[in-house]
Amino acid sequence: MESKNFLDFLPTNFRHEKSFFIQNNLTDFKKLSNLSDLDINEIQRKSPLCTLNNLKKIRAIAIFKKEIEISPPKAYLLLHCGIGSIKSLSLCTPYELERKIGRLERILRVKTEADITFALLKKWIKKAKQIYNSF
């Protein structure tokens, strides 16, 4: 049985980025969270099929995983709700975040399988505020 790595949750539209990271042994979320904009531009230069948008999303998901311990699928959900950084998460209220997730579910006409409670949202926001205020 193949062991799971950080990139396994990515949908198929990330196949080029996933392939590049696997070939270059960049499957650890800690390494991915430390990618700079310069690194991302270099990856895009080396592998033109990798898109800037997807590379930045992967980095944001890795940062959420590393700093706030949000699982990759839940971090991906946050990105779809317009929350792409620790700063943007720290500026939200649990009510706003719950509303954004609900709006996304209504637009997509699906109920997310993520078990996201109001208490969990509060915990994420509190941790994001602590991290953002420590800068």
PDB file of C-alpha atoms in Angstrom:
ATOM      1  CA  MET A   1       0.000   0.000   0.000  1.00  0.00           C
ATOM      2  CA  GLU A   2       1.331   3.414  -0.974  1.00  0.00           C
ATOM      3  CA  SER A   3       1.917   5.829   1.888  1.00  0.00           C
ATOM      4  CA  LYS A   4      -0.075   9.046   1.862  1.00  0.00           C
ATOM      5  CA  ASN A   5       1.756  12.302   1.367  1.00  0.00           C
ATOM      6  CA  PHE A   6       0.644  15.887   1.634  1.00  0.00           C
ATOM      7  CA  LEU A   7      -0.131  16.171  -2.083  1.00  0.00           C
ATOM      8  CA  ASP A   8      -2.464  13.166  -2.310  1.00  0.00           C
ATOM      9  CA  PHE A   9      -5.577  15.224  -1.555  1.00  0.00           C
ATOM     10  CA  LEU A  10      -5.096  17.535  -4.563  1.00  0.00           C
ATOM     11  CA  PRO A  11      -7.683  17.314  -7.342  1.00  0.00           C
ATOM     12  CA  THR A  12      -6.656  16.390 -10.899  1.00  0.00           C
ATOM     13  CA  ASN A  13      -6.337  20.001 -12.060  1.00  0.00           C
ATOM     14  CA  PHE A  14      -3.167  20.153  -9.898  1.00  0.00           C
ATOM     15  CA  ARG A  15      -1.576  17.176 -11.695  1.00  0.00           C
ATOM     16  CA  HIS A  16       1.330  19.158 -13.203  1.00  0.00           C
ATOM     17  CA  GLU A  17       2.258  20.792  -9.907  1.00  0.00           C
ATOM     18  CA  LYS A  18       1.922  17.487  -8.062  1.00  0.00           C
ATOM     19  CA  SER A  19       4.103  15.740 -10.625  1.00  0.00           C
ATOM     20  CA  PHE A  20       6.770  18.457 -10.377  1.00  0.00           C
ATOM     21  CA  PHE A  21       6.835  18.309  -6.570  1.00  0.00           C
ATOM     22  CA  ILE A  22       7.056  14.514  -6.521  1.00  0.00           C
ATOM     23  CA  GLN A  23       9.884  14.495  -9.097  1.00  0.00           C
ATOM     24  CA  ASN A  24      11.780  17.071  -7.045  1.00  0.00           C
ATOM     25  CA  ASN A  25      11.103  15.389  -3.684  1.00  0.00           C
ATOM     26  CA  LEU A  26       8.993  18.293  -2.390  1.00  0.00           C
ATOM     27  CA  THR A  27       6.132  16.321  -0.867  1.00  0.00           C
ATOM     28  CA  ASP A  28       6.487  17.532   2.714  1.00  0.00           C
ATOM     29  CA  PHE A  29       4.112  20.341   3.716  1.00  0.00           C
ATOM     30  CA  LYS A  30       6.853  22.012   5.782  1.00  0.00           C
ATOM     31  CA  LYS A  31       9.070  22.384   2.707  1.00  0.00           C
ATOM     32  CA  LEU A  32       6.140  23.572   0.601  1.00  0.00           C
ATOM     33  CA  SER A  33       5.079  26.146   3.184  1.00  0.00           C
ATOM     34  CA  ASN A  34       8.553  27.695   3.032  1.00  0.00           C
ATOM     35  CA  LEU A  35       8.487  28.323  -0.717  1.00  0.00           C
ATOM     36  CA  SER A  36       9.132  31.965  -1.511  1.00  0.00           C
ATOM     37  CA  ASP A  37       7.649  33.868  -4.445  1.00  0.00           C
ATOM     38  CA  LEU A  38      11.071  33.572  -6.077  1.00  0.00           C
ATOM     39  CA  ASP A  39      10.971  29.774  -5.631  1.00  0.00           C
ATOM     40  CA  ILE A  40       7.484  29.640  -7.139  1.00  0.00           C
ATOM     41  CA  ASN A  41       8.589  31.719 -10.122  1.00  0.00           C
ATOM     42  CA  GLU A  42      11.580  29.400 -10.594  1.00  0.00           C
ATOM     43  CA  ILE A  43       9.295  26.331 -10.512  1.00  0.00           C
ATOM     44  CA  GLN A  44       7.079  27.919 -13.116  1.00  0.00           C
ATOM     45  CA  ARG A  45      10.122  28.672 -15.290  1.00  0.00           C
ATOM     46  CA  LYS A  46      11.351  25.059 -15.026  1.00  0.00           C
ATOM     47  CA  SER A  47       7.912  23.558 -15.567  1.00  0.00           C
ATOM     48  CA  PRO A  48       5.671  25.860 -17.635  1.00  0.00           C
ATOM     49  CA  LEU A  49       2.651  23.576 -17.163  1.00  0.00           C
ATOM     50  CA  CYS A  50       2.605  24.507 -13.457  1.00  0.00           C
ATOM     51  CA  THR A  51       0.394  27.541 -12.963  1.00  0.00           C
ATOM     52  CA  LEU A  52       1.240  30.389 -10.646  1.00  0.00           C
ATOM     53  CA  ASN A  53      -2.240  30.277  -9.133  1.00  0.00           C
ATOM     54  CA  ASN A  54      -2.055  26.560  -8.322  1.00  0.00           C
ATOM     55  CA  LEU A  55       1.458  26.858  -6.881  1.00  0.00           C
ATOM     56  CA  LYS A  56       0.349  29.661  -4.576  1.00  0.00           C
ATOM     57  CA  LYS A  57      -2.711  27.663  -3.501  1.00  0.00           C
ATOM     58  CA  ILE A  58      -0.542  24.691  -2.607  1.00  0.00           C
ATOM     59  CA  ARG A  59       1.765  26.948  -0.592  1.00  0.00           C
ATOM     60  CA  ALA A  60      -1.222  28.515   1.218  1.00  0.00           C
ATOM     61  CA  ILE A  61      -2.631  25.083   2.070  1.00  0.00           C
ATOM     62  CA  ALA A  62       0.782  23.993   3.354  1.00  0.00           C
ATOM     63  CA  ILE A  63       1.015  27.139   5.509  1.00  0.00           C
ATOM     64  CA  PHE A  64      -2.447  26.498   6.973  1.00  0.00           C
ATOM     65  CA  LYS A  65      -1.408  22.907   7.716  1.00  0.00           C
ATOM     66  CA  LYS A  66       1.925  23.882   9.269  1.00  0.00           C
ATOM     67  CA  GLU A  67       0.901  26.942  11.262  1.00  0.00           C
ATOM     68  CA  ILE A  68      -2.713  26.248  12.269  1.00  0.00           C
ATOM     69  CA  GLU A  69      -2.889  22.455  11.840  1.00  0.00           C
ATOM     70  CA  ILE A  70      -5.786  22.627   9.384  1.00  0.00           C
ATOM     71  CA  SER A  71      -6.126  19.493   7.281  1.00  0.00           C
ATOM     72  CA  PRO A  72      -5.434  20.021   3.555  1.00  0.00           C
ATOM     73  CA  PRO A  73      -9.056  19.416   2.438  1.00  0.00           C
ATOM     74  CA  LYS A  74     -10.340  21.933   5.009  1.00  0.00           C
ATOM     75  CA  ALA A  75      -7.622  24.423   4.011  1.00  0.00           C
ATOM     76  CA  TYR A  76      -8.660  23.965   0.375  1.00  0.00           C
ATOM     77  CA  LEU A  77     -12.236  24.733   1.437  1.00  0.00           C
ATOM     78  CA  LEU A  78     -11.013  27.950   3.084  1.00  0.00           C
ATOM     79  CA  LEU A  79      -9.304  28.951  -0.168  1.00  0.00           C
ATOM     80  CA  HIS A  80     -12.564  28.432  -2.045  1.00  0.00           C
ATOM     81  CA  CYS A  81     -14.269  30.703   0.497  1.00  0.00           C
ATOM     82  CA  GLY A  82     -11.773  33.488  -0.188  1.00  0.00           C
ATOM     83  CA  ILE A  83      -9.505  32.915   2.820  1.00  0.00           C
ATOM     84  CA  GLY A  84      -6.009  32.574   1.373  1.00  0.00           C
ATOM     85  CA  SER A  85      -3.682  33.610   4.167  1.00  0.00           C
ATOM     86  CA  ILE A  86      -3.208  33.637   7.911  1.00  0.00           C
ATOM     87  CA  LYS A  87      -3.881  37.380   7.855  1.00  0.00           C
ATOM     88  CA  SER A  88      -7.238  36.990   6.088  1.00  0.00           C
ATOM     89  CA  LEU A  89      -8.225  34.197   8.487  1.00  0.00           C
ATOM     90  CA  SER A  90      -7.242  36.312  11.495  1.00  0.00           C
ATOM     91  CA  LEU A  91      -9.477  39.153  10.309  1.00  0.00           C
ATOM     92  CA  CYS A  92     -12.581  36.925  10.082  1.00  0.00           C
ATOM     93  CA  THR A  93     -15.140  36.197  12.731  1.00  0.00           C
ATOM     94  CA  PRO A  94     -16.471  32.672  13.194  1.00  0.00           C
ATOM     95  CA  TYR A  95     -19.888  33.915  12.023  1.00  0.00           C
ATOM     96  CA  GLU A  96     -18.439  35.330   8.777  1.00  0.00           C
ATOM     97  CA  LEU A  97     -16.500  32.165   8.099  1.00  0.00           C
ATOM     98  CA  GLU A  98     -19.512  29.960   8.770  1.00  0.00           C
ATOM     99  CA  ARG A  99     -21.563  32.148   6.419  1.00  0.00           C
ATOM    100  CA  LYS A 100     -18.915  31.942   3.673  1.00  0.00           C
ATOM    101  CA  ILE A 101     -18.761  28.150   3.914  1.00  0.00           C
ATOM    102  CA  GLY A 102     -22.562  27.963   3.846  1.00  0.00           C
ATOM    103  CA  ARG A 103     -22.697  30.258   0.822  1.00  0.00           C
ATOM    104  CA  LEU A 104     -20.154  28.095  -0.997  1.00  0.00           C
ATOM    105  CA  GLU A 105     -22.193  24.980  -0.223  1.00  0.00           C
ATOM    106  CA  ARG A 106     -25.358  26.635  -1.549  1.00  0.00           C
ATOM    107  CA  ILE A 107     -23.648  27.844  -4.726  1.00  0.00           C
ATOM    108  CA  LEU A 108     -22.194  24.396  -5.381  1.00  0.00           C
ATOM    109  CA  ARG A 109     -25.419  22.740  -4.203  1.00  0.00           C
ATOM    110  CA  VAL A 110     -23.456  20.286  -2.091  1.00  0.00           C
ATOM    111  CA  LYS A 111     -22.893  19.787   1.585  1.00  0.00           C
ATOM    112  CA  THR A 112     -19.187  19.621   2.344  1.00  0.00           C
ATOM    113  CA  GLU A 113     -18.068  16.461   4.029  1.00  0.00           C
ATOM    114  CA  ALA A 114     -15.743  18.442   6.263  1.00  0.00           C
ATOM    115  CA  ASP A 115     -16.791  18.306   9.894  1.00  0.00           C
ATOM    116  CA  ILE A 116     -16.421  22.011  10.618  1.00  0.00           C
ATOM    117  CA  THR A 117     -17.988  23.201  13.849  1.00  0.00           C
ATOM    118  CA  PHE A 118     -18.340  26.716  15.180  1.00  0.00           C
ATOM    119  CA  ALA A 119     -15.847  25.847  17.947  1.00  0.00           C
ATOM    120  CA  LEU A 120     -13.319  24.689  15.350  1.00  0.00           C
ATOM    121  CA  LEU A 121     -13.701  27.942  13.400  1.00  0.00           C
ATOM    122  CA  LYS A 122     -13.117  29.920  16.608  1.00  0.00           C
ATOM    123  CA  LYS A 123      -9.998  27.848  17.325  1.00  0.00           C
ATOM    124  CA  TRP A 124      -8.586  28.439  13.834  1.00  0.00           C
ATOM    125  CA  ILE A 125      -9.256  32.184  13.989  1.00  0.00           C
ATOM    126  CA  LYS A 126      -7.774  32.488  17.477  1.00  0.00           C
ATOM    127  CA  LYS A 127      -4.612  30.689  16.394  1.00  0.00           C
ATOM    128  CA  ALA A 128      -4.399  32.793  13.212  1.00  0.00           C
ATOM    129  CA  LYS A 129      -4.678  35.980  15.289  1.00  0.00           C
ATOM    130  CA  GLN A 130      -1.899  34.806  17.609  1.00  0.00           C
ATOM    131  CA  ILE A 131       0.377  34.031  14.657  1.00  0.00           C
ATOM    132  CA  TYR A 132      -0.450  37.236  12.788  1.00  0.00           C
ATOM    133  CA  ASN A 133       0.012  39.423  15.861  1.00  0.00           C
ATOM    134  CA  SER A 134       3.393  37.817  16.590  1.00  0.00           C
ATOM    135  CA  PHE A 135       4.846  39.177  13.313  1.00  0.00           C
TER     136      PHE A 135
END
